[in-house]
DNA sequence: AACTCTAGCAACCGCCTGTGT
DNA sequence: GACACAGGCGGTTGCTAGAGT
C-alpha cells in the first residue's frame, strides 16, 4: 500500500488526471467497495471511484471484488476433490483459468492459477509428472493394445504434410479419463514428501528438462467470449500463421524445434504430462515462434534424418551443460534411482497426441521403441551425466518422431475414433 | 536469534475482445 | 470502418509467513 500511480481508470492506459492507490487493500477500502456493490451492483467499475470515494482504478476494484469480496467465494485450501478437478480441467483445456473457474464454484481464476503454478513447481522439484502416472500409463497401455503404428515415425515431415486443409482438429473430451481414483495415490506420493525436503534431492533432478509442443485438443464451447491470442509463427508453407491457421498444427503430433535450443517451461505452462513435456496453448513453442525466447532442447531438424541427427547432434545438452541430467522415459530406460516416480517423463496428453497422428496398420508391437516414443509424444534426450568423478555418462538420445506424411497421420484423424482407440473405449480408468 | 529459502498468495500489467458511438 | 471505453484474461511480480539451517 502507499504506492500511487496515475491511471486513467480505463483499461491499461495511464493518464495524469487521476491518481490511484496500489498495493494491498485495507479493510476500509474493502468496506467501501462492498458498500458500492451493494448499492450499485458489480460492473461499471470505473465508476467506483466516483461513487464510493475509493482511490482505486476500476480494474483493481473488479479484481478485488471478484477474487476476495464476492460473497459466494469459497475460502481455504483446495480439497482433494477440487484438486482432482483442476487436474482434469487443466488436462482438457490448459491454462484457461477463467474457464476452469466456471467449473469450480467458489474458486477464482486467480486462485486456480496460483494453485496450479504452485503445484507444478512442487512436482517439478520432485521430478513427478504433472498428471498422475496411472492415467498416463493406462493411456499408453490402451494405445499399445489398440495397435498404434509407429513405423512412419521418422521425425521427418515434409511441407505438404502440414498443409492446413488436410488436417481435422479432433475433438476430445477428457471425460473419457477418470482421474479421481488415480489422483489419490498420486497425492499420497506428494504428501509423503515434505516440501522442505525437495531441494535436498539430487540437484540433477531439478535441471531443466525437455519440453514439447503438444497442443490440447480442447475445443472451446460457444460462449460469449473466448479469447485465443493470435500469436503468429512461421507457417510451414511459408510466411506466418495466426492461431486460426495454426490450430491444426497444435493438434499435430509433431514437435519441431532447433537442435541445441532449450525450452524452459514456465511453471504455469500447460504441462501435458510432467516436467519434461511442455505445452502452452496460448503460446505455442513452435520453432521460431515469436515468443520463443529460451533455447529449446527439442531437437528436430527437418533437414536431417533422425539417425543423422542422433549422430550429428549427439548430446546437445552435454555441449551446453555437461552435468545436466534429464529424466528419461521409464518405458525405455530404467528409471533413475533418484526419481521417485515410476514415470519421470511424458504425460497423458502427450500420449494421446503422440499416437493421434499414427496410422494403425503396421508395427503394433507394444514393445517397439518407436511405439513407445510415439506414445510419449515428444522428444526425449538424455544428456550426459557427470558423475562424482567428473566423468560423463553418456546416455541414449531418444527422439520421438511423428508420421512422415500427412497421409499417414490423417488416417487416424479421419477414422474419427482415434481417441477411443487410443484410450480404449471400454477401459475403466478408475481402477 | 539471525539468516536463508521457499510456498502461497495478492495484486498488477499488458493485451485482448465486446460494445457503443 | 474507426475509435474509445469497459471489462476479461493470462502472465508475472512482489510480499509475507513459515520452515530449515
Coordinates of C-alpha atoms (C1' of nucleotides) in Angstrom, one line a residue:
Chain A
X1 CA 0.0 0.0 0.0
X2 CA 1.1 3.5 -0.3
X3 CA 2.2 3.2 -3.8
X4 CA 0.4 5.6 -6.1
X5 CA 0.2 5.6 -9.7
X6 CA -1.6 7.5 -12.3
X7 CA -4.2 5.6 -14.1
X8 CA -6.9 6.7 -16.4
X9 CA -9.1 4.1 -14.9
X10 CA -10.0 2.6 -18.2
X11 CA -8.0 -0.4 -19.2
X12 CA -4.3 -0.1 -19.4
X13 CA -3.9 3.5 -20.4
X14 CA -2.5 5.9 -18.0
X15 CA -3.1 9.5 -17.6
X16 CA -2.2 12.2 -15.2
X17 CA -5.6 13.3 -14.3
X18 CA -6.3 10.7 -11.6
X19 CA -4.2 9.0 -9.0
X20 CA -5.0 5.6 -7.7
X21 CA -3.7 3.6 -4.8
X22 CA -1.9 0.4 -5.5
X23 CA -0.9 -2.5 -3.3
X24 CA -2.7 -4.4 -0.7
X25 CA -6.3 -3.4 0.1
X26 CA -7.2 -2.2 3.5
X27 CA -10.4 -3.3 5.3
X28 CA -11.7 0.2 5.0
X29 CA -11.3 0.1 1.2
X30 CA -13.0 -3.3 1.2
X31 CA -15.9 -1.9 3.1
X32 CA -16.2 1.0 0.6
X33 CA -16.2 -1.4 -2.3
X34 CA -18.7 -3.7 -0.7
X35 CA -20.9 -0.8 0.0
X36 CA -20.6 0.3 -3.6
X37 CA -21.5 -3.1 -4.9
X38 CA -24.4 -3.4 -2.5
X39 CA -25.8 -0.1 -3.8
X40 CA -24.9 -0.2 -7.5
X41 CA -24.2 -3.8 -8.2
X42 CA -21.0 -5.1 -9.7
X43 CA -19.9 -3.8 -13.0
X44 CA -19.1 -0.3 -14.2
X45 CA -16.0 -0.5 -12.1
X46 CA -14.6 2.8 -13.3
X47 CA -17.5 4.5 -11.6
X48 CA -16.5 3.1 -8.2
X49 CA -14.1 6.0 -7.5
X50 CA -16.8 8.5 -8.4
X51 CA -19.5 6.9 -6.2
X52 CA -17.5 5.5 -3.3
X53 CA -14.5 7.7 -3.0
X54 CA -12.2 4.8 -3.4
X55 CA -8.9 5.7 -4.9
X56 CA -8.6 2.6 -6.9
X57 CA -8.7 2.0 -10.5
X58 CA -11.7 0.1 -11.9
X59 CA -9.7 -2.9 -12.8
X60 CA -8.3 -3.1 -9.3
X61 CA -11.8 -2.8 -7.8
X62 CA -13.1 -5.5 -10.1
X63 CA -10.2 -7.8 -9.2
X64 CA -10.7 -7.2 -5.5
X65 CA -14.4 -8.0 -5.7
X66 CA -14.1 -11.0 -7.9
X67 CA -11.2 -12.6 -6.1
X68 CA -11.9 -11.7 -2.5
X69 CA -15.1 -9.9 -1.6
X70 CA -17.7 -11.8 -3.6
X71 CA -20.0 -13.5 -1.2
X72 CA -20.0 -16.8 -3.0
X73 CA -16.3 -17.3 -2.7
X74 CA -15.0 -20.5 -1.1
X75 CA -12.2 -19.9 1.4
X76 CA -9.5 -22.2 2.4
X77 CA -7.2 -24.5 0.5
X78 CA -8.3 -26.8 -2.2
X79 CA -9.9 -30.0 -1.3
X80 CA -8.7 -33.3 -2.8
X81 CA -11.8 -33.3 -5.0
X82 CA -11.1 -29.8 -6.2
X83 CA -7.5 -30.6 -6.9
X84 CA -8.5 -33.6 -8.9
X85 CA -11.0 -31.5 -10.8
X86 CA -8.3 -28.9 -11.6
X87 CA -6.1 -31.7 -12.9
X88 CA -8.9 -32.8 -15.2
X89 CA -9.7 -29.4 -16.3
X90 CA -6.1 -28.5 -17.0
X91 CA -5.6 -31.6 -18.9
X92 CA -8.5 -30.7 -21.1
X93 CA -8.2 -27.0 -21.5
X94 CA -4.7 -25.9 -20.4
X95 CA -4.2 -22.5 -18.9
X96 CA -7.7 -21.4 -19.3
X97 CA -8.1 -20.3 -15.7
X98 CA -11.3 -18.3 -16.1
X99 CA -13.0 -21.2 -17.8
X100 CA -11.7 -23.6 -15.2
X101 CA -13.1 -21.3 -12.5
X102 CA -16.6 -21.6 -14.0
X103 CA -16.3 -25.3 -13.4
X104 CA -15.2 -24.9 -9.8
X105 CA -17.8 -22.9 -7.9
X106 CA -16.4 -20.6 -5.3
X107 CA -13.0 -20.6 -6.8
X108 CA -11.5 -17.8 -8.8
X109 CA -9.3 -18.0 -11.8
X110 CA -6.5 -16.4 -9.9
X111 CA -6.8 -18.9 -7.1
X112 CA -6.8 -21.8 -9.6
X113 CA -3.8 -20.3 -11.4
X114 CA -1.9 -19.9 -8.2
X115 CA -2.8 -23.3 -7.1
X116 CA -1.7 -24.8 -10.3
X117 CA 1.6 -22.9 -10.5
X118 CA 2.5 -23.9 -7.0
X119 CA 1.6 -27.5 -7.7
X120 CA 3.6 -27.6 -10.9
X121 CA 6.6 -26.1 -9.2
X122 CA 6.4 -28.7 -6.4
X123 CA 6.1 -31.5 -8.9
X124 CA 8.9 -30.3 -10.9
X125 CA 11.1 -30.3 -7.9
X126 CA 10.0 -33.8 -7.1
X127 CA 10.5 -35.0 -10.6
X128 CA 7.0 -36.2 -10.6
X129 CA 4.7 -36.0 -13.6
X130 CA 2.2 -33.2 -13.6
X131 CA -0.5 -35.7 -14.3
X132 CA -1.0 -38.9 -12.4
X133 CA 1.3 -41.7 -13.6
X134 CA -1.5 -44.2 -13.5
X135 CA -3.5 -42.3 -16.0
X136 CA -0.7 -41.9 -18.4
X137 CA 0.3 -45.5 -18.0
X138 CA -3.1 -46.8 -18.8
X139 CA -3.5 -44.5 -21.7
X140 CA -0.2 -45.8 -23.1
X141 CA -1.3 -49.4 -22.5
X142 CA -4.5 -48.7 -24.2
X143 CA -2.7 -47.3 -27.1
X144 CA -0.4 -50.2 -27.3
X145 CA -3.3 -52.7 -27.1
X146 CA -5.0 -50.9 -29.8
X147 CA -2.0 -51.3 -32.0
X148 CA -0.9 -47.9 -32.9
X149 CA 1.6 -47.9 -35.6
X150 CA 4.9 -46.2 -35.4
X151 CA 6.8 -47.3 -38.3
X152 CA 6.4 -44.0 -40.0
X153 CA 7.8 -42.0 -37.1
X154 CA 10.9 -40.9 -38.7
X155 CA 10.7 -37.4 -37.5
X156 CA 11.0 -36.1 -40.9
X157 CA 8.0 -34.2 -42.2
X158 CA 7.6 -32.5 -45.4
X159 CA 5.9 -29.3 -46.0
X160 CA 3.0 -31.0 -47.6
X161 CA 2.4 -32.9 -44.5
X162 CA 1.4 -29.8 -42.8
X163 CA -0.9 -28.4 -45.3
X164 CA -3.6 -26.9 -43.2
X165 CA -6.5 -28.1 -45.2
X166 CA -5.6 -31.7 -44.8
X167 CA -6.0 -31.9 -41.0
X168 CA -9.0 -32.0 -39.0
X169 CA -8.9 -30.9 -35.4
X170 CA -10.1 -33.9 -33.4
X171 CA -12.4 -33.2 -30.6
X172 CA -11.5 -34.8 -27.5
X173 CA -13.4 -34.9 -24.2
X174 CA -11.2 -35.7 -21.3
X175 CA -14.2 -37.0 -19.5
X176 CA -13.0 -40.2 -21.0
X177 CA -10.4 -40.2 -18.3
X178 CA -11.5 -40.5 -14.8
X179 CA -8.6 -39.1 -12.8
X180 CA -10.1 -39.2 -9.4
X181 CA -9.0 -42.5 -8.2
X182 CA -5.7 -42.2 -9.7
X183 CA -5.0 -39.0 -8.1
X184 CA -5.3 -40.3 -4.6
X185 CA -2.2 -42.4 -5.0
X186 CA -0.5 -39.6 -6.7
X187 CA -1.5 -37.2 -4.0
X188 CA -0.3 -39.6 -1.3
X189 CA 3.0 -39.7 -3.0
X190 CA 3.2 -36.0 -2.8
X191 CA 2.0 -35.8 0.7
X192 CA 4.7 -38.3 1.7
X193 CA 7.4 -35.9 0.6
X194 CA 7.8 -32.9 2.7
X195 CA 8.2 -29.9 0.6
X196 CA 11.2 -28.9 2.6
X197 CA 13.0 -32.0 1.5
X198 CA 12.5 -31.3 -2.1
X199 CA 15.6 -29.3 -2.6
X200 CA 17.7 -31.8 -0.8
X201 CA 17.2 -34.3 -3.6
X202 CA 19.8 -34.7 -6.1
X203 CA 20.1 -31.4 -7.9
X204 CA 20.1 -33.0 -11.3
X205 CA 16.5 -33.8 -10.8
X206 CA 15.7 -30.2 -10.9
X207 CA 17.6 -29.4 -14.0
X208 CA 15.6 -28.2 -17.0
X209 CA 14.0 -30.9 -18.9
X210 CA 12.7 -31.4 -22.4
X211 CA 9.6 -29.6 -23.2
X212 CA 7.4 -30.1 -26.1
X213 CA 4.9 -28.5 -28.2
X214 CA 1.8 -30.5 -27.9
X215 CA -1.4 -28.7 -28.1
X216 CA -4.5 -29.5 -26.2
X217 CA -7.3 -30.7 -28.5
X218 CA -9.7 -28.8 -26.3
X219 CA -12.4 -27.2 -28.4
X220 CA -13.9 -24.3 -26.6
X221 CA -17.7 -24.3 -26.5
X222 CA -19.7 -21.4 -27.7
X223 CA -19.7 -18.7 -25.2
X224 CA -19.9 -15.0 -25.1
X225 CA -16.3 -14.5 -25.3
X226 CA -13.5 -16.9 -25.8
X227 CA -10.1 -15.4 -26.3
X228 CA -7.4 -17.1 -28.3
X229 CA -4.4 -14.8 -28.9
X230 CA -3.4 -14.7 -32.4
X231 CA 0.2 -15.4 -31.9
X232 CA 1.9 -15.6 -35.2
X233 CA 4.6 -18.0 -36.0
X234 CA 6.3 -19.2 -39.1
X235 CA 3.9 -21.3 -41.1
X236 CA 5.3 -24.4 -42.7
X237 CA 4.1 -23.2 -46.1
X238 CA 5.9 -20.0 -45.6
X239 CA 5.0 -16.7 -44.1
X240 CA 3.3 -16.6 -40.8
X241 CA 0.2 -18.1 -39.4
X242 CA -2.2 -16.9 -36.9
X243 CA -3.8 -19.2 -34.3
X244 CA -6.6 -19.7 -36.7
X245 CA -4.4 -21.2 -39.2
X246 CA -2.3 -23.0 -36.7
X247 CA -5.0 -24.8 -34.9
X248 CA -4.4 -27.9 -36.9
X249 CA -0.7 -27.7 -36.2
X250 CA -1.3 -27.6 -32.5
X251 CA -3.1 -30.8 -32.8
X252 CA -0.4 -32.3 -34.9
X253 CA 1.8 -34.7 -33.1
X254 CA 5.0 -33.2 -34.3
X255 CA 7.4 -31.5 -32.2
X256 CA 9.6 -29.2 -34.1
X257 CA 12.5 -27.2 -32.8
X258 CA 16.0 -26.4 -33.4
X259 CA 18.8 -28.6 -32.2
X260 CA 20.5 -27.0 -29.3
X261 CA 17.6 -25.0 -28.2
X262 CA 16.3 -25.2 -24.7
X263 CA 12.7 -24.8 -23.7
X264 CA 12.4 -24.0 -20.1
X265 CA 8.7 -24.1 -19.4
X266 CA 7.2 -21.6 -17.1
X267 CA 5.6 -23.1 -14.1
X268 CA 2.2 -22.2 -15.2
X269 CA 2.6 -23.6 -18.6
X270 CA 0.3 -26.3 -19.8
X271 CA 2.2 -29.3 -18.9
X272 CA 0.7 -32.2 -20.6
X273 CA 2.5 -34.8 -18.7
X274 CA 5.2 -33.7 -16.5
X275 CA 8.3 -31.8 -16.1
X276 CA 9.5 -32.9 -19.4
X277 CA 6.6 -32.1 -21.6
X278 CA 5.5 -28.6 -22.1
X279 CA 2.7 -27.2 -24.0
X280 CA 1.3 -23.8 -23.8
X281 CA -1.9 -23.3 -25.7
X282 CA -1.7 -19.6 -25.8
X283 CA 2.0 -19.5 -26.6
X284 CA 2.9 -22.5 -28.7
X285 CA 6.5 -23.0 -28.8
X286 CA 6.9 -23.9 -32.4
X287 CA 10.2 -23.4 -33.9
X288 CA 10.7 -19.8 -34.5
X289 CA 7.6 -18.8 -32.6
X290 CA 7.5 -15.2 -31.8
X291 CA 7.6 -15.6 -28.1
X292 CA 10.1 -18.4 -28.1
X293 CA 13.0 -16.8 -26.4
X294 CA 14.5 -19.5 -24.4
X295 CA 16.5 -22.1 -26.2
X296 CA 14.9 -25.4 -26.8
X297 CA 16.0 -28.9 -26.2
X298 CA 13.6 -30.2 -28.8
X299 CA 16.0 -31.4 -31.3
X300 CA 14.4 -31.8 -34.6
X301 CA 15.9 -30.8 -37.8
X302 CA 13.7 -31.3 -40.7
X303 CA 16.6 -31.4 -43.0
X304 CA 18.0 -34.5 -41.4
X305 CA 17.0 -38.0 -40.8
X306 CA 16.7 -39.0 -37.2
X307 CA 19.6 -41.2 -37.3
X308 CA 21.7 -38.4 -38.8
X309 CA 20.5 -36.1 -36.2
X310 CA 21.5 -38.5 -33.5
X311 CA 25.0 -38.8 -34.7
X312 CA 25.4 -35.2 -35.7
X313 CA 23.8 -33.7 -32.6
X314 CA 24.6 -36.2 -30.0
X315 CA 24.2 -35.0 -26.6
X316 CA 23.2 -31.5 -27.3
X317 CA 22.9 -30.8 -23.6
X318 CA 26.3 -32.0 -23.0
X319 CA 27.6 -29.4 -25.2
X320 CA 25.8 -26.8 -23.2
X321 CA 25.8 -28.1 -19.7
X322 CA 27.6 -31.3 -19.1
X323 CA 26.2 -32.1 -15.7
X324 CA 22.6 -31.5 -16.7
X325 CA 20.6 -34.7 -16.3
X326 CA 17.4 -35.2 -18.0
X327 CA 14.8 -37.6 -16.7
X328 CA 14.4 -40.5 -19.0
X329 CA 11.4 -42.3 -20.1
X330 CA 10.9 -45.3 -17.9
X331 CA 9.3 -47.0 -20.8
X332 CA 12.6 -47.1 -22.5
X333 CA 15.1 -47.0 -19.8
X334 CA 15.3 -47.7 -16.2
X335 CA 14.0 -45.0 -14.0
X336 CA 16.8 -43.1 -12.5
X337 CA 17.1 -44.2 -8.9
X338 CA 16.8 -40.6 -7.7
X339 CA 13.5 -40.3 -9.4
X340 CA 10.6 -41.0 -7.0
X341 CA 8.2 -41.5 -9.8
X342 CA 7.8 -44.6 -11.9
X343 CA 7.4 -42.2 -14.8
X344 CA 9.6 -39.3 -14.9
X345 CA 8.5 -38.3 -18.2
X346 CA 5.6 -37.9 -20.6
X347 CA 2.1 -37.0 -20.0
X348 CA -1.3 -38.1 -20.7
X349 CA -2.0 -35.7 -23.4
X350 CA 1.3 -36.2 -25.0
X351 CA 0.5 -39.8 -25.0
X352 CA -2.7 -39.0 -26.8
X353 CA -1.1 -36.8 -29.3
X354 CA 1.9 -39.0 -29.8
X355 CA -0.5 -41.6 -31.0
X356 CA -3.0 -39.5 -32.7
X357 CA -1.1 -39.0 -35.8
X358 CA -0.1 -42.5 -36.4
X359 CA -1.7 -45.0 -38.7
X360 CA -2.9 -48.2 -37.2
X361 CA -1.7 -50.8 -39.5
X362 CA 1.8 -52.0 -39.0
X363 CA 4.3 -52.4 -36.3
X364 CA 1.9 -52.7 -33.5
X365 CA 4.4 -54.3 -31.2
X366 CA 3.8 -52.6 -27.9
X367 CA 7.4 -53.1 -27.0
X368 CA 8.5 -51.3 -30.0
X369 CA 10.7 -48.3 -29.0
X370 CA 9.1 -46.5 -31.8
X371 CA 5.7 -47.1 -30.5
X372 CA 6.8 -46.1 -27.1
X373 CA 8.4 -43.0 -28.4
X374 CA 5.3 -42.1 -30.2
X375 CA 3.3 -42.7 -27.1
X376 CA 5.4 -40.3 -25.2
X377 CA 4.7 -37.9 -28.0
X378 CA 7.8 -35.9 -27.5
X379 CA 11.5 -35.7 -27.8
X380 CA 13.4 -37.2 -25.1
X381 CA 17.0 -36.5 -24.9
X382 CA 19.0 -38.0 -22.1
X383 CA 22.0 -35.9 -21.6
X384 CA 25.4 -36.8 -20.5
X385 CA 25.5 -37.0 -16.7
X386 CA 28.6 -36.0 -14.9
X387 CA 29.3 -38.4 -12.1
X388 CA 31.1 -37.5 -9.0
X389 CA 34.4 -38.3 -10.6
X390 CA 33.6 -35.8 -13.2
X391 CA 33.1 -38.4 -15.9
X392 CA 30.3 -38.0 -18.3
X393 CA 27.9 -40.9 -18.6
X394 CA 26.6 -40.6 -22.0
X395 CA 23.0 -41.8 -22.2
X396 CA 21.0 -42.6 -25.1
X397 CA 19.4 -39.8 -27.0
X398 CA 15.8 -40.6 -27.7
X399 CA 13.9 -38.7 -30.3
X400 CA 10.2 -39.0 -30.9
X401 CA 9.1 -38.6 -34.4
X402 CA 5.7 -38.1 -36.0
X403 CA 4.5 -39.5 -39.2
X404 CA 6.4 -38.8 -42.3
X405 CA 3.5 -37.6 -44.2
X406 CA 0.1 -36.1 -43.7
X407 CA -1.5 -39.1 -45.4
X408 CA -0.2 -41.3 -42.6
X409 CA -1.3 -39.0 -39.9
X410 CA -4.6 -38.2 -41.3
X411 CA -5.5 -41.9 -41.4
X412 CA -6.1 -41.9 -37.8
X413 CA -7.7 -38.4 -37.7
X414 CA -10.1 -39.3 -40.4
X415 CA -11.0 -42.5 -38.7
X416 CA -13.0 -40.4 -36.3
X417 CA -12.4 -42.6 -33.3
X418 CA -8.7 -42.1 -32.8
X419 CA -9.1 -41.1 -29.2
X420 CA -11.4 -44.0 -28.4
X421 CA -8.9 -46.3 -30.0
X422 CA -6.1 -44.8 -28.1
X423 CA -7.8 -44.8 -24.7
X424 CA -9.8 -47.9 -25.2
X425 CA -13.4 -47.1 -25.0
X426 CA -14.3 -49.9 -22.6
X427 CA -11.4 -49.4 -20.3
X428 CA -12.2 -48.4 -16.8
X429 CA -9.6 -45.9 -15.8
X430 CA -10.9 -45.6 -12.3
X431 CA -9.5 -48.9 -11.3
Chain B
dA1 C1' 18.4 -15.2 17.3
dA2 C1' 19.6 -14.2 12.7
dC3 C1' 19.6 -15.6 8.3
dT4 C1' 18.1 -18.0 4.0
dC5 C1' 14.9 -20.2 1.3
dT6 C1' 10.5 -21.4 -0.3
dA7 C1' 5.5 -21.8 -0.9
dG8 C1' 1.5 -19.4 -1.1
dC9 C1' -1.0 -15.6 -2.2
dA10 C1' -2.5 -10.9 -3.7
dA11 C1' -2.1 -7.7 -6.9
dC12 C1' -0.5 -5.6 -11.0
dC13 C1' 0.4 -5.4 -16.1
dG14 C1' -0.3 -5.7 -20.8
dC15 C1' -3.0 -7.5 -24.2
dC16 C1' -7.3 -8.7 -25.9
dT17 C1' -12.4 -8.6 -27.1
dG18 C1' -17.0 -6.7 -27.0
dT19 C1' -19.8 -2.8 -27.3
dG20 C1' -21.4 1.7 -28.2
dT21 C1' -20.9 5.9 -30.9
Chain C
dG1 C1' -14.8 1.3 -40.5
dA2 C1' -12.6 3.8 -36.9
dC3 C1' -12.3 5.0 -32.4
dA4 C1' -12.8 5.0 -27.3
dC5 C1' -14.2 2.8 -23.4
dA6 C1' -15.2 -1.1 -20.2
dG7 C1' -14.1 -5.3 -18.8
dG8 C1' -11.9 -10.0 -19.1
dC9 C1' -7.9 -12.9 -19.3
dG10 C1' -3.4 -14.9 -18.7
dG11 C1' 1.2 -14.0 -17.2
dT12 C1' 4.2 -12.0 -14.0
dT13 C1' 5.8 -9.8 -9.9
dG14 C1' 6.4 -8.8 -5.2
dC15 C1' 5.2 -9.5 -0.4
dT16 C1' 4.8 -12.4 3.7
dA17 C1' 4.8 -16.3 6.7
dG18 C1' 6.8 -20.3 8.0
dA19 C1' 10.3 -23.8 8.0
dG20 C1' 15.0 -25.0 8.0
dT21 C1' 20.0 -24.0 8.9

